[in-house]
Amino acid sequence: MTYQSINPNDGTLQKSFEHMGNAQLDVALATAERCFQTWKHTGYAERAAVLKKAAALLHAHVDDFARLETLEMGKRIAEARGEVKFSGDILAYYAEHAESFLAPTQLHPATGAAHMESSPMGLLFCVEPWNFPYYQLARVAGPQLMAGNVLVVKHAGCVPQCAMAFEKLLLDAGAPVGAYTNLLISYDQSDRVIDDPRVRGVALTGSVAAGRSVAARAGQNLKRSTMELGGSDAFIVLDDADLDKTMPWAVWGRMYNAGQTCCAAKRFIVLDAVADAFLARFKTALDALKPGDPMDEQTTLGPLSTEAALLQLLGQVDAAVKGGARVLLGGQRIARPGWFMQPTILTDIAPGNPAYRDEFFGPVASFYRVKTEDDAIALANDSDFGLAGSVWTQDEARGRRLASRVDTGMMFVNNIDWTDATLPFGGIKHSGYGRELGRMGIQEFVNKKLVRSGAIAAPG
Ligand code: NAP
């Protein structure tokens, strides 16, 4: 049994679900493929009506969707509400803009006429993580349904009710059966889906390990894929940073969603001149967070999603300490029911310590003191990941110059306002490839077809 809702606040099992059998899976794929044959011919207006309705339903039932997510993966209720609303905004954004994003573009060859047109590729398989149970689904469903593709989706094992709620949302909004199908399947069945000739593309958001496995399988089948994987983002504080403005973002950047965000600030790289002041204030702010029921509006530190995630994080902290790191704050499980971990700051992390390279997916901050901005850039780039990062300075032009030197898919200067329906999201190196959101996100799984016309004489 791998699909289980367990309340991370107290460890109680809410519901369990069996995997679907292979026969049921085959029916789901056949239904999706049949749906594609009609969905691809529907107009943008008809598709947009479904997505606008789904967006309106999310906004009308924010609390219901949010409570389910807080129950299944422990997100604090105010954050969950924000995610639900934003998921609706993403669906509405693509409903509004898909037609213009995919409009034919004229080319200008020396002879004849030519244009590029965009047509849907077909049935797509999406594998999604639990940390944003709706937003991750909206990021693929919004653009891909508007592009005329249909989706079968494997969501994470710990959020089956959110997965089903999103499928129901689209059906309630008028999507035809087969346009979006939630699959409760095993990894072997996931391979089977990737191998299926009806499936034309694969999108995964998750860990590097999952990315390697799923991308390899897609590659064997010569299928297009996008990979949104982990990160170990640098938060670079320059000597002229305004700490009053920087500190709230430092705390939010590490602790939002209990630290379980791919593009969270994970490595705090601070120039010597402000390092002591930054560290003292950061420690005080993290220490002040209050663990509690994530349903309670007063709680400022929620649980981790699963006990396995908590144990993994505690093991990583132990390994870091064995490797010579110092625990400046926290480092322990919190003595109460549920999957709570103390806000933690690690310092003295030398290259060679596993903490130097690994991603901490929870409330653990790594602190590094550096002498110069060149040292900061070198350290930021000494990473297998390349998702995002940020630079903090009162000189915005200097911040932008440094941002250009960091090898990641996204950089932020004096904010980490990570995600916006209009802006592309994604990374390089082990953080993956491809982009979701914005104009780019809808181009990933469409056939960009060249059509050249004109009676050009054959070469003699
Ligand atoms: P995970 O273990 O990789 O799980 C993500 C999804 O992949 C789940 O649905 C999981 O299913 C599935 N999965 C894992 N291995 C698979 C395999 N071999 N075949 C088929 N499906 C497989 O990741 P996680 O630990 O839950 O999520 C956190 C990771 O995601 C972090 O590294 C984070 O940085 C990354 N992330 C990246 C982004 C981004 O946009 N770049 C966004 C959010 C999260 P089960 O749950 O059933 O195991």
PDB file of C-alpha atoms in Angstrom, residues 4 21 27 42 62-63 84 88-89 100 109 131 149 154 157 167 204 213 219 253 286 318 370 384 401 408 452:
ATOM      1  CA  GLN A   4      -1.957   6.809   2.139  1.00  0.00           C
ATOM      2  CA  GLY A  21      -4.566  -2.984 -11.643  1.00  0.00           C
ATOM      3  CA  VAL A  27      -8.603   1.374 -19.770  1.00  0.00           C
ATOM      4  CA  THR A  42     -11.852  21.670 -29.769  1.00  0.00           C
ATOM      5  CA  VAL A  62     -10.419  27.677  -1.225  1.00  0.00           C
ATOM      6  CA  ASP A  63     -10.955  26.410   2.301  1.00  0.00           C
ATOM      7  CA  VAL A  84      -5.051  27.000  -3.920  1.00  0.00           C
ATOM      8  CA  GLY A  88      -6.583  28.873  -9.909  1.00  0.00           C
ATOM      9  CA  ASP A  89      -4.675  31.891 -11.229  1.00  0.00           C
ATOM     10  CA  SER A 100      -1.822  33.964 -28.553  1.00  0.00           C
ATOM     11  CA  PRO A 109      12.510  32.558 -46.542  1.00  0.00           C
ATOM     12  CA  ASN A 131       5.104  19.565  -1.623  1.00  0.00           C
ATOM     13  CA  ASN A 149      -2.939  17.677 -25.021  1.00  0.00           C
ATOM     14  CA  LYS A 154       0.897   9.984 -11.098  1.00  0.00           C
ATOM     15  CA  GLY A 157       1.935   8.532  -2.527  1.00  0.00           C
ATOM     16  CA  GLU A 167      -9.157  15.341 -11.058  1.00  0.00           C
ATOM     17  CA  LEU A 204       8.337  15.008 -13.925  1.00  0.00           C
ATOM     18  CA  SER A 213      14.852   6.878 -13.560  1.00  0.00           C
ATOM     19  CA  GLY A 219      14.959   8.460 -23.357  1.00  0.00           C
ATOM     20  CA  GLY A 253      12.978  31.696   1.980  1.00  0.00           C
ATOM     21  CA  LEU A 286      14.385  30.920  13.431  1.00  0.00           C
ATOM     22  CA  ASP A 318      24.017  13.658  11.745  1.00  0.00           C
ATOM     23  CA  VAL A 370      33.092  34.359   2.553  1.00  0.00           C
ATOM     24  CA  ASP A 384      25.583  19.937  -8.745  1.00  0.00           C
ATOM     25  CA  ARG A 401      25.817  41.732 -12.380  1.00  0.00           C
ATOM     26  CA  THR A 408      21.164  28.551 -12.411  1.00  0.00           C
ATOM     27  CA  ARG A 452       6.581  26.122 -46.441  1.00  0.00           C
TER      28      ARG A 452
END
